[in-house]
XYZ file of C-alpha atoms in Angstrom:
641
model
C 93.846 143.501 82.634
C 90.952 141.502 84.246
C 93.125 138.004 83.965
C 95.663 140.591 85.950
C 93.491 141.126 88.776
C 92.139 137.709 88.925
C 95.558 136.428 88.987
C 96.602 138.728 91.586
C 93.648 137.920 93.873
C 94.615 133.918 93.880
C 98.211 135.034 94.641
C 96.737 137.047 97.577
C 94.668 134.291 98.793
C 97.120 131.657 98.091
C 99.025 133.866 100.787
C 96.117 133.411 103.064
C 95.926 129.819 102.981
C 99.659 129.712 103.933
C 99.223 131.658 106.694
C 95.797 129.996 107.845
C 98.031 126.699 108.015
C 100.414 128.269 110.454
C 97.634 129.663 112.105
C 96.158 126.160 112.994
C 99.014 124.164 112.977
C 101.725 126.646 114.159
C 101.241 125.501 117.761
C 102.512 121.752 116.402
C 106.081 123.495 115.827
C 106.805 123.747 120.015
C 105.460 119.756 120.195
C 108.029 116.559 120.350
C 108.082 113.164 118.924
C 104.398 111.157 119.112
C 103.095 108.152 118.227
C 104.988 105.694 116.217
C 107.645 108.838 115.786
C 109.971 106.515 117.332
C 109.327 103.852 114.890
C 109.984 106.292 112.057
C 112.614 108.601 112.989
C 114.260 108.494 116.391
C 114.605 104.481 116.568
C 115.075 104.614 112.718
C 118.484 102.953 112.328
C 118.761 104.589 108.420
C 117.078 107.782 109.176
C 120.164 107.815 111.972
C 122.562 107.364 109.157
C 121.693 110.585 107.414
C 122.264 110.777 103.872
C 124.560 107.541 104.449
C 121.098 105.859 105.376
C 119.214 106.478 102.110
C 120.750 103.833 99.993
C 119.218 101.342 102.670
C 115.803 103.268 102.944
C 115.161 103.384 99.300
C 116.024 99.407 99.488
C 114.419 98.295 101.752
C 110.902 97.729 103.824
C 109.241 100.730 105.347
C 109.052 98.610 108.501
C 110.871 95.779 109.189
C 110.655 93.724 112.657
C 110.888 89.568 113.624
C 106.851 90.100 113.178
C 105.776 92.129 110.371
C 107.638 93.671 107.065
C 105.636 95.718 105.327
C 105.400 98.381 102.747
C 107.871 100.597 100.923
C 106.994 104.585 101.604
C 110.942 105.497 100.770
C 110.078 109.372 99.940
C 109.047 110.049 103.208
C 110.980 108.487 105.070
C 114.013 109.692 103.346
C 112.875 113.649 103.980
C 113.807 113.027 107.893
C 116.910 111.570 107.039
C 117.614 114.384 104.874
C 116.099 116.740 108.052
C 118.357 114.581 110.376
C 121.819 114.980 108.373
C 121.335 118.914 109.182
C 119.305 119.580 112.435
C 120.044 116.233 114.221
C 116.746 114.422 115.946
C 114.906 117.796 116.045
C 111.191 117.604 116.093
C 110.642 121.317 116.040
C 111.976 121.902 112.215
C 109.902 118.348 111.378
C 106.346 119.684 112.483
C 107.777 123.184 111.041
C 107.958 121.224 107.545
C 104.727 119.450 107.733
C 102.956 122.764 108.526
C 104.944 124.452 105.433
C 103.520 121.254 103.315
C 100.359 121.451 104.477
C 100.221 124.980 103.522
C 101.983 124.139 99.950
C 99.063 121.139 99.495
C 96.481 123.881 99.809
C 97.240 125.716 97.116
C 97.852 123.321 94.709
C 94.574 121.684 96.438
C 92.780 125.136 95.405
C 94.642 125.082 91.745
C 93.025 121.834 91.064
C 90.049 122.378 91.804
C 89.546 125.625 89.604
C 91.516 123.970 86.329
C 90.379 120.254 86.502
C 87.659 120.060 88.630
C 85.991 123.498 87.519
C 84.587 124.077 90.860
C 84.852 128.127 90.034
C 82.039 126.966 87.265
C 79.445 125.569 89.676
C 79.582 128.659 91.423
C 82.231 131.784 92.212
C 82.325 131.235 95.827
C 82.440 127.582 95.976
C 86.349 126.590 95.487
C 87.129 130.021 98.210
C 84.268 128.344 100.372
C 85.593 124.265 99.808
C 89.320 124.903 100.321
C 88.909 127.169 103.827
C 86.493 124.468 105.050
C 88.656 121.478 104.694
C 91.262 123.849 105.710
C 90.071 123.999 109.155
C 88.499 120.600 109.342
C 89.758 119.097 112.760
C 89.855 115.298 111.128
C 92.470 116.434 109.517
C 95.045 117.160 112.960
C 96.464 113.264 113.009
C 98.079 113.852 109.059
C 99.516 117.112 110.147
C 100.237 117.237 113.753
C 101.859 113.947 113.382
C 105.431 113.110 111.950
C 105.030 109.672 111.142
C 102.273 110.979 108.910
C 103.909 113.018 106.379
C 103.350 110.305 103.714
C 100.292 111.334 103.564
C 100.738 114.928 103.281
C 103.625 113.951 100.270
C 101.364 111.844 98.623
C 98.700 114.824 98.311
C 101.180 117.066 97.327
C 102.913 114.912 94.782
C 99.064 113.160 93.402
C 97.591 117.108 93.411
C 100.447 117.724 90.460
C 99.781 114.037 88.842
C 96.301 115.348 88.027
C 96.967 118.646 87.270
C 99.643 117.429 84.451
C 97.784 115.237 83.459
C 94.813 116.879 82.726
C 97.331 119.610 80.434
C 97.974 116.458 78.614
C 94.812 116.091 77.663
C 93.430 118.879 77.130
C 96.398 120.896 75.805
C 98.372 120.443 72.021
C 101.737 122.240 73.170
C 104.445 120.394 75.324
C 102.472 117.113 75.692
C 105.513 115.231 76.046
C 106.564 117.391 79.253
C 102.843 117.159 80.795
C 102.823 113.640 80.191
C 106.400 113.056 82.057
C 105.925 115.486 84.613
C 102.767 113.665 85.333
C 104.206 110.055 85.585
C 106.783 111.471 87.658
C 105.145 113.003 90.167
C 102.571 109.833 90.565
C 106.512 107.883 90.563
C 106.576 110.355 93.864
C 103.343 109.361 95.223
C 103.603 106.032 94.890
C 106.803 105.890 96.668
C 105.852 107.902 99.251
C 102.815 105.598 100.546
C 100.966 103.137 98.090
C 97.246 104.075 98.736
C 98.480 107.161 96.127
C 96.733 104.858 93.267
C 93.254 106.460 93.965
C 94.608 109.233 91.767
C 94.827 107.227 88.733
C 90.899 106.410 89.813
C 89.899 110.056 89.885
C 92.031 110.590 86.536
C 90.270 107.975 85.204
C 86.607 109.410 85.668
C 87.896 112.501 85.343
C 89.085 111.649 81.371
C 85.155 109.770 80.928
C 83.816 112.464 82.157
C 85.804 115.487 79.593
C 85.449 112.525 76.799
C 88.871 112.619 77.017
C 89.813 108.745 75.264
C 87.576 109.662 72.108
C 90.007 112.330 71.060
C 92.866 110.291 70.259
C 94.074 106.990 71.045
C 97.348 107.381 72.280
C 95.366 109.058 75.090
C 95.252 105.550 76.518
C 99.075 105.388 76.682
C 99.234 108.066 80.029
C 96.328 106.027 81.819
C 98.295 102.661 80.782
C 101.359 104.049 81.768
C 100.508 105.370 85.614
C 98.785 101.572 85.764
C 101.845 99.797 84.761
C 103.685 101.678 87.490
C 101.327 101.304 90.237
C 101.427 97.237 89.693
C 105.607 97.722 89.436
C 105.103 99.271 93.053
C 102.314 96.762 94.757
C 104.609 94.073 93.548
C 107.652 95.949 94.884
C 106.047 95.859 98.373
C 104.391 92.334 98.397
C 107.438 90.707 97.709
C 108.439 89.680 100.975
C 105.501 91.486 103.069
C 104.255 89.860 105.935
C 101.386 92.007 107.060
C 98.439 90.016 108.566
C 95.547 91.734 109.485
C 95.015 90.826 113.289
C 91.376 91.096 114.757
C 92.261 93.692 116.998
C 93.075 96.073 114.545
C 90.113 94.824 112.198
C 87.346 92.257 113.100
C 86.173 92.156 109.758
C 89.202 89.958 109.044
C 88.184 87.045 110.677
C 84.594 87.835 109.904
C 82.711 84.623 108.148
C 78.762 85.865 108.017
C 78.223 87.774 105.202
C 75.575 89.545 106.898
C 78.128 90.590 109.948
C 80.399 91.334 107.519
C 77.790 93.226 105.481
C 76.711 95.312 108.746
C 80.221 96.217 110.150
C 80.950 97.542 106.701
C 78.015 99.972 106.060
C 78.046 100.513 110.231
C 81.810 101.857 109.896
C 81.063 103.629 106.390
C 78.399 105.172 108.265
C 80.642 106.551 110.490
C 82.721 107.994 108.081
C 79.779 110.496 107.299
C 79.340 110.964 110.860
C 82.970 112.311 111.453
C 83.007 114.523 108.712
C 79.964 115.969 109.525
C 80.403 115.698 113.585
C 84.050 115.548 114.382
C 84.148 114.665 117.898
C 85.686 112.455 119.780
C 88.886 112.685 118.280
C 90.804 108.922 118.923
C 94.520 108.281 118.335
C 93.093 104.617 117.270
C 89.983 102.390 116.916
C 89.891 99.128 115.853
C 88.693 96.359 117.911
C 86.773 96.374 119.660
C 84.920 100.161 119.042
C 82.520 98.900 116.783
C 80.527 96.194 117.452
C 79.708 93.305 115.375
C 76.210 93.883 113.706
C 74.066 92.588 110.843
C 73.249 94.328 108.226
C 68.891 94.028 109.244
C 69.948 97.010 112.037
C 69.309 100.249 112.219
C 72.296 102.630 111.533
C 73.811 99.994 109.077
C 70.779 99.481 106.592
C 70.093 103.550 106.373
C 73.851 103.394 105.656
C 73.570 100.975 103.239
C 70.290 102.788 101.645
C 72.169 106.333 101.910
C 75.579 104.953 99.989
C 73.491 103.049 97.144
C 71.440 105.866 96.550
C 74.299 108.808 96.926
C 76.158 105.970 94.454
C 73.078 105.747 91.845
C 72.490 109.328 92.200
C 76.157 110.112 91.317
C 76.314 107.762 88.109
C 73.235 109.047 86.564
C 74.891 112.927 87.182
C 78.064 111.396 85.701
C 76.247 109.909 82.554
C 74.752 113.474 82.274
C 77.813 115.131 82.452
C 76.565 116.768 85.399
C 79.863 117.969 87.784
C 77.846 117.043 91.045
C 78.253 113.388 89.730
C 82.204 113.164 89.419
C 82.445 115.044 92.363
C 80.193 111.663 93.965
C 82.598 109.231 92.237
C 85.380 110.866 93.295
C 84.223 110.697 96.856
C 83.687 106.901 96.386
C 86.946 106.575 94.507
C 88.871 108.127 97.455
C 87.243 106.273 100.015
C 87.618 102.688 98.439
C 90.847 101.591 99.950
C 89.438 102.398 103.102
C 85.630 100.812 102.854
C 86.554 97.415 103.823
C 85.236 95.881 101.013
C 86.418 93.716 99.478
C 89.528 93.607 101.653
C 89.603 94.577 105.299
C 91.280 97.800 105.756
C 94.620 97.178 108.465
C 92.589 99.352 111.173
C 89.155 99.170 110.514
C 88.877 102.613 110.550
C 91.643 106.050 110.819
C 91.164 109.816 110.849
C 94.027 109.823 108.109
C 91.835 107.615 105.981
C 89.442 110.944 105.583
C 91.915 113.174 104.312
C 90.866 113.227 101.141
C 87.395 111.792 100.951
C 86.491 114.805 103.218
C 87.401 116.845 100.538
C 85.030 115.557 98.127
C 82.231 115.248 101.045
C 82.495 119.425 101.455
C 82.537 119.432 97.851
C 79.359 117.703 97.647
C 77.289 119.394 100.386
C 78.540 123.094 99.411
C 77.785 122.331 95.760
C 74.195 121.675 97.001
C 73.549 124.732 99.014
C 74.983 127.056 96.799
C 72.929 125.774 93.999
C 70.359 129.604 93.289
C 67.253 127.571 93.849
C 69.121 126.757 97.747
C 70.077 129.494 98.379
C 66.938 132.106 97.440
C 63.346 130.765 97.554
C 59.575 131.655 97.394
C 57.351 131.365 100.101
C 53.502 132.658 99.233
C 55.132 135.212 96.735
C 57.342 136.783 98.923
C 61.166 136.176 98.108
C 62.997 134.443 101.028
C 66.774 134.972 100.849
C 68.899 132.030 102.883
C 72.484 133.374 102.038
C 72.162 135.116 105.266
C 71.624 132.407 107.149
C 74.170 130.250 104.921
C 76.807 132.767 105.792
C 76.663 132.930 109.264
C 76.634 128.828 109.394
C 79.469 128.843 107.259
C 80.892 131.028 109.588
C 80.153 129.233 112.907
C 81.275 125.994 111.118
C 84.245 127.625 110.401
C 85.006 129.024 113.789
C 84.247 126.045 115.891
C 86.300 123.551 113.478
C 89.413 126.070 113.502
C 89.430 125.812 117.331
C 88.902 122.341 117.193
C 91.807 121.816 115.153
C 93.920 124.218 117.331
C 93.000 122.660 120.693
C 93.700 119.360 119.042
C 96.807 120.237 118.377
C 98.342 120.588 121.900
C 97.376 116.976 122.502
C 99.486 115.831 120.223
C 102.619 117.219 122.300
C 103.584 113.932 123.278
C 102.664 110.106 123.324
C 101.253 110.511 126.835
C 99.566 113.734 126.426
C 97.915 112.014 123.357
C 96.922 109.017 124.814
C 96.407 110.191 128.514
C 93.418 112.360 126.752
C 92.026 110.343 124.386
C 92.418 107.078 126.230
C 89.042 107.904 128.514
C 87.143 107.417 125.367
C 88.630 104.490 124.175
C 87.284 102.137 126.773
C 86.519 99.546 124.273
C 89.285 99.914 121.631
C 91.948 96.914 123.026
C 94.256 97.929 120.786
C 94.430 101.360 122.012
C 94.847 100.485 125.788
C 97.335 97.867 125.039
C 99.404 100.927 123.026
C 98.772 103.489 126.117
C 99.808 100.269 128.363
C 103.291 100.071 126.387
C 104.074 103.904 126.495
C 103.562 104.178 130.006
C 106.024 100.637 130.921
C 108.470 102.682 128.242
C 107.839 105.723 130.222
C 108.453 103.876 133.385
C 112.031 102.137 132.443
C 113.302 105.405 130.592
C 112.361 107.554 134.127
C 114.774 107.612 136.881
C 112.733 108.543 139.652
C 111.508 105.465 141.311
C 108.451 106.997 142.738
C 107.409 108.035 139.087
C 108.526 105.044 137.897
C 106.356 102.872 140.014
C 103.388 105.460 139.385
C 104.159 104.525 135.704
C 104.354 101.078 135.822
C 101.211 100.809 138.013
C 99.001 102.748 135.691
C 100.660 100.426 132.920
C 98.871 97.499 134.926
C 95.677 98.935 134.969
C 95.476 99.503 131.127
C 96.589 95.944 130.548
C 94.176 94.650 132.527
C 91.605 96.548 130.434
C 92.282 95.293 127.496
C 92.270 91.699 129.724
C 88.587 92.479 130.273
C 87.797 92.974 126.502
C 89.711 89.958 125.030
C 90.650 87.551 128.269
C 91.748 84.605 126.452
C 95.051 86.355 124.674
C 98.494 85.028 126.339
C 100.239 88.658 125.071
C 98.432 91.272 127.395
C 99.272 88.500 130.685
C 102.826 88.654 129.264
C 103.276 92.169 129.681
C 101.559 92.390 132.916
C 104.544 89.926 133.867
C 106.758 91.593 132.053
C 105.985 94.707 134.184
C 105.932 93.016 136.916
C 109.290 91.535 136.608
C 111.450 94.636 134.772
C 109.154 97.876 136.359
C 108.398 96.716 139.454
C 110.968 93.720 140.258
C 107.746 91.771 141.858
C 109.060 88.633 140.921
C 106.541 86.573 142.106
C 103.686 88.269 140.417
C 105.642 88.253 137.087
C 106.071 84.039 137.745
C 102.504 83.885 137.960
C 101.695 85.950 134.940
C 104.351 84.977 133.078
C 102.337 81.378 133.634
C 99.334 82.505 132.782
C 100.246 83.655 129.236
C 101.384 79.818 128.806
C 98.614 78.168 130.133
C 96.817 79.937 127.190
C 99.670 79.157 124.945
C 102.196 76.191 126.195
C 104.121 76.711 123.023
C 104.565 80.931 123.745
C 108.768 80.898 123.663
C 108.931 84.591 124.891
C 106.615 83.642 128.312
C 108.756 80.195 128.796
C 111.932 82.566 128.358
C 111.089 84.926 130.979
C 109.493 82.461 132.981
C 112.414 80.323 132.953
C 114.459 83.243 133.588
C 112.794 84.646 136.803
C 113.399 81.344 138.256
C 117.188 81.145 137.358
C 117.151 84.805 139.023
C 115.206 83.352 142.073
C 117.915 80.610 141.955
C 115.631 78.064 141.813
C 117.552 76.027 139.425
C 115.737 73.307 139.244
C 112.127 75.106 137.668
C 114.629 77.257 135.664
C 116.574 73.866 133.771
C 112.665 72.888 133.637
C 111.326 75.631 131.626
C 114.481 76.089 130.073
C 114.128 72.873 128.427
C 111.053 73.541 126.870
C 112.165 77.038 125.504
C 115.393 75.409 124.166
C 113.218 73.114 121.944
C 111.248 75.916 121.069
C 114.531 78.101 119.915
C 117.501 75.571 120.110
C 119.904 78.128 118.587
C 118.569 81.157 120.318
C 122.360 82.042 122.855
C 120.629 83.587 125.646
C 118.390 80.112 125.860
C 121.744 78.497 125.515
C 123.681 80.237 127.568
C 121.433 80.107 130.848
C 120.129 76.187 130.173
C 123.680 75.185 130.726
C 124.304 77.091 133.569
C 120.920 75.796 134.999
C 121.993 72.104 133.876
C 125.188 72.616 135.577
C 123.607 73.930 138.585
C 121.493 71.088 139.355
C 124.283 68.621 138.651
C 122.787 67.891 135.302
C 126.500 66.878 133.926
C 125.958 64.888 130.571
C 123.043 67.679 129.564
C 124.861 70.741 130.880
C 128.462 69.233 128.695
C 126.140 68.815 125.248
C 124.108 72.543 125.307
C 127.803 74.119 126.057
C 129.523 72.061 123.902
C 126.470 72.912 120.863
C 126.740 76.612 122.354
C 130.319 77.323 121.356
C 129.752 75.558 118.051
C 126.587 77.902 116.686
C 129.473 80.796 118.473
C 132.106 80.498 118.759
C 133.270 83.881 118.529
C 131.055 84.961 121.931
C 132.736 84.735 125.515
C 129.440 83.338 127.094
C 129.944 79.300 125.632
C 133.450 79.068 126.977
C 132.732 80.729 130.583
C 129.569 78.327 130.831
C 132.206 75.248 129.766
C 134.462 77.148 132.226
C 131.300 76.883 135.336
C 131.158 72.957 134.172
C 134.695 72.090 134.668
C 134.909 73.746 137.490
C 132.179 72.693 139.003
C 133.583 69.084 138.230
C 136.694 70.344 140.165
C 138.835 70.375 137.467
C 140.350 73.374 137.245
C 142.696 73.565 134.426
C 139.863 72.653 131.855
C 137.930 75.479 133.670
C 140.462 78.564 133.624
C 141.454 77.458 130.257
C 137.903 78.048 128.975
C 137.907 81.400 131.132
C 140.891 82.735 129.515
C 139.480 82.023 126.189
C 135.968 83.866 127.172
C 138.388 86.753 128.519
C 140.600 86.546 125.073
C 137.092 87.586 123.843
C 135.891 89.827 126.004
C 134.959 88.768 128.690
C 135.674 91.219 132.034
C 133.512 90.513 135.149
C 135.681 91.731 137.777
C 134.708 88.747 140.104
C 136.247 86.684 137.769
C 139.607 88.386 137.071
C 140.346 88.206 140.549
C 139.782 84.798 140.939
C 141.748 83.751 137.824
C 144.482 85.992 139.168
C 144.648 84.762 142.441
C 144.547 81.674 140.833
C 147.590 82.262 138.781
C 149.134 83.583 142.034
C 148.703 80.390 143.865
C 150.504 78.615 140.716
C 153.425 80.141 141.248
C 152.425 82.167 137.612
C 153.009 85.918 138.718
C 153.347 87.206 134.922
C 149.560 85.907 134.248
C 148.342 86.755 138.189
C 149.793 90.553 137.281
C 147.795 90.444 133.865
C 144.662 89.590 135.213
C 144.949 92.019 137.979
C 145.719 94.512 135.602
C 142.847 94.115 133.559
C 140.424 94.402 136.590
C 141.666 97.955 137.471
């Protein structure tokens, strides 16, 4: 009857953390796409595709651009095509789910930590006390209020189950074989929803040392084996064909050489870590370069980091060896923040709120632990007993209160791109990466609006964020490129975009996408003679590229260029000769040699294929006309109408 009771007060409170989810993250329901939603959903040509899209999602990268493929996180992004085959691009029943998820991680957070962890065992309060606190915590607002981050909320759910079958493997004699597949399947589930799910098999390991789990029998080993063999099946799965370089901007550390730099950006950012589980605040949508500064390891804040990790480390192995839960629940706090330390291996963005998901777990774990130990909590002071539950509570309490509201206010930020960036944006004065990503939304923002006043009020503030990032790192051609690039599409100042579009090569004479758009402002310009120039150099840059192709011959032509303007036409309709453009530029050539049957014959072939500027349907008509041809003069009119 008391196992009744019990029972139903988890059910009860299971019902609580459900609704405290929607309570904090309800307000995420009413918000639209964010950042990188695009990326992942809306611009997603396989999440588009519905159910028809998940052959190509399961087989392919989880991004996939002319720059980077990276990756494989399949699971999630499968669920929005599965969301988009029913509701359509709807981001109100997406933030509805990861609310519902979040909610569903809690409780099976709370399961764990009662039946593997034991947390109930330290002390009655503390698993009630841990799971409301990292409930609330407002680090945790970019996993949940965010789309694109629902790989991260799968891969708790699914790695929460992993452990927990796991551990009934172990410890249980009945239905071993079901524990141990329900186990590997739902690690399967976390590994294909985002890779950095292999910390689990780190916490199951020192979770088995710790219960002396391997000395009981030795096909133990074969569950352990098993999750590793399927965690190097997935790395290899993703590396295969990866190109992901780790670009300073998003980490400095990977072009770091000093040791002792290295060293001090390391413990300096770890460091950190403590500080934003303990102080939340600011709140960024991204760091990186360049918001923490390159520092040896002889300063301040990075040697008492340094001091505070080796000693919390030490600390936590000699608990371990002692079988002492305060030292698993250290390890475990190490072994969840190892991907993310930046040693060995830089991490992609030096540091990410997401990255604390589920080290701040263990953290609250830790410090709660602590001050609910009885010689904490009631003390003797000259022989008169000093109770501090009181003041524990009302801490608790306040810590509580002020992180919920956090978390809520943090919430409406995330309504959009700009409402997310416009805010956090005047505390990310040094972050380049983070200007240059505000810079892009708000030239997006600008071509997508069709008021030109708002437009230009767009673009503008687009210039002024890309010339911020132009005062932290001068020297890179990119951020000159867009200014031209704004210059020339938002704002149709051609002559500023010519003389940014210049800069960015003077930094880089071999940067094809500057000499491009370069070449092409002065073809617009009609200054033929600069355009055949540039247009040169992109062509040996790109010599099959058609748009290079297709205005270097015109330019060639233009400037009388003959023999040149004949061979880049003639190459053009060879590479394709299934597009209209190579036969109207050989069309421009003959004609402009005055030889006009060799020029509407190529016309009629580009029109054959497509080809319907009005412009030119009237002049091959009233061409046709003039020939005595009324059949053909009647077709071409015909098609222009």
């Amino acid at each position: 009857m008391f196992k009744t009771k019990i029972q139903d007060s988890d059910r009860l409170f299971y019902c609580l953390l459900l609704l405290l989810s929607f309570v904090l993250y309800g307000n995420t329901i009413f918000n639209n796409y964010s950042l990188d939603d695009r990326i992942v959903i809306t611009e997603n040509s396989a999440v588009q595709q519905g159910f028809n899209g998940l052959y190509d999602i399961f087989n392919n990268h989880y991004v996939e651009t002319k720059e980077l493929t990276f990756d494989r996180r399949p699971i999630a992004v499968s669920t929005f095509a599965i969301e988009h085959q029913f509701f359509g691009n709807n981001p109100h029943i997406s933030h509805f789910i990861n609310v519902l998820l979040y909610g569903i991680y809690l409780i099976l957070l709370f399961r764990l930590l009662n039946k593997v962890f034991r947390l109930n065992e330290v002390h009655v309060l503390l698993p009630y006390l841990v799971i409301l606190l990292y409930a609330v915590h407002p680090i945790h607002t970019e996993v949940v209020a965010s789309l694109k981050n629902r790989d991260e909320l799968l891969v708790m759910v699914f790695g929460t189950q992993f452990l927990s079958y796991a551990y009934d493997f172990y410890t249980s004699d009945k239905r071993r074989f079901l524990h141990a597949f329900l186990s590997l399947l739902f690690i399967s589930l976390a590994l294909l929803s985002k890779i950095t799910s292999v910390f689990f098999i780190g916490i199951l390991i020192l979770v088995c040392i710790f219960n002396r789990s391997f000395k009981k029998k030795i096909t133990n080993y074969l569950l352990i084996i098993l999750a590793i063999f399927l965690a190097f099946r997935a790395i290899r799965s993703i590396l295969i064909g990866q190109v992901r370089p780790t670009l300073n901007f998003e980490n400095p550390l990977s072009q770091t050489k000093d040791i002792w730099l290295y060293a001090g950006m390391v413990f300096n950012v770890l460091a950190y870590h403590i500080k934003m589980l303990i102080f939340p605040y600011p709140l960024r949508f991204y760091y990186g370069f360049n918001m923490f500064p390159e520092i040896s390891i002889t300063s301040i804040i990075p040697l008492l980091s340094l001091v505070f990790h080796v000693l919390l480390l030490c600390f936590g192995i000699v608990q371990f060896a002692k079988r002492k839960s305060i030292g698993l629940f250290i390890l475990c706090y190490f072994a969840s923040i190892a991907l993310y330390a930046n040693f060995p291996v830089p991490y992609t963005g030096i540091f990410s709120e997401r990255a604390l998901f589920f080290s701040s777990l263990w953290f609250i774990v830790m410090v709660l632990s602590i001050l609910l130990k009885p010689e904490i909590i009631h003390q003797k002071l000259n022989g008169i007993s000093i109770s501090n539950y009181k003041i524990s509570r009302w801490l608790l309490v306040a810590v509580f209160g002020i992180f919920a509201f956090m978390t809520m206010q943090r919430n409406f930020y995330w309504k959009n791109e700009l409402t997310l960036m416009s805010h956090d944006i005047q505390k990310m004065d040094k972050s380049v990466l983070g200007n240059y990503t505000y810079a892009n939304v708000l030239k997006y923002n600008s071509k997508s609006t069709e008021d030109k006043n708002t437009s230009h009020q767009f673009a503008d503030s687009a210039l002024v964020y890309y010339k911020k990032c132009l005062e932290i790192a001068p020297n890179y051609p990119e951020f000159y490129f867009k200014m031209g690039s704004t210059y020339r599409y938002n704002l149709n100042n051609l002559d500023s975009a010519i003389q940014y579009f210049g800069y960015a090569i003077s930094i880089d004479t071999l940067y094809r996408d500057a000499l491009f758009e370069l070449s092409k402002v002065f073809y617009d310009k009609q200054d033929y003679q600069r355009s055949f120039h540039f247009f040169k150099k992109t062509y040996s840059l790109s010599p099959t590229d058609s748009l290079t192709l297709f205005y270097y011959g015109q330019s060639a032509t233009y400037i009388h260029q003959m023999d040149t303007a004949y061979q880049i036409n003639q190459r053009f309709i060879n590479l394709y000769p299934k597009l209209p453009y190579p036969y109207l530029n050989m069309g421009i050539y003959y004609s402009t040699l005055l030889k006009d049957d060799s020029a509407v014959s190529y016309m009629e072939k580009a029109i054959d294929l497509g080809y319907k500027e009005p412009s030119l349907l009237m002049q091959l008509s009233a061409y046709f006309e003039k020939e005595g041809n009324k059949e053909k003069a009647a077709y071409f009119k015909n098609l222009n109408q």
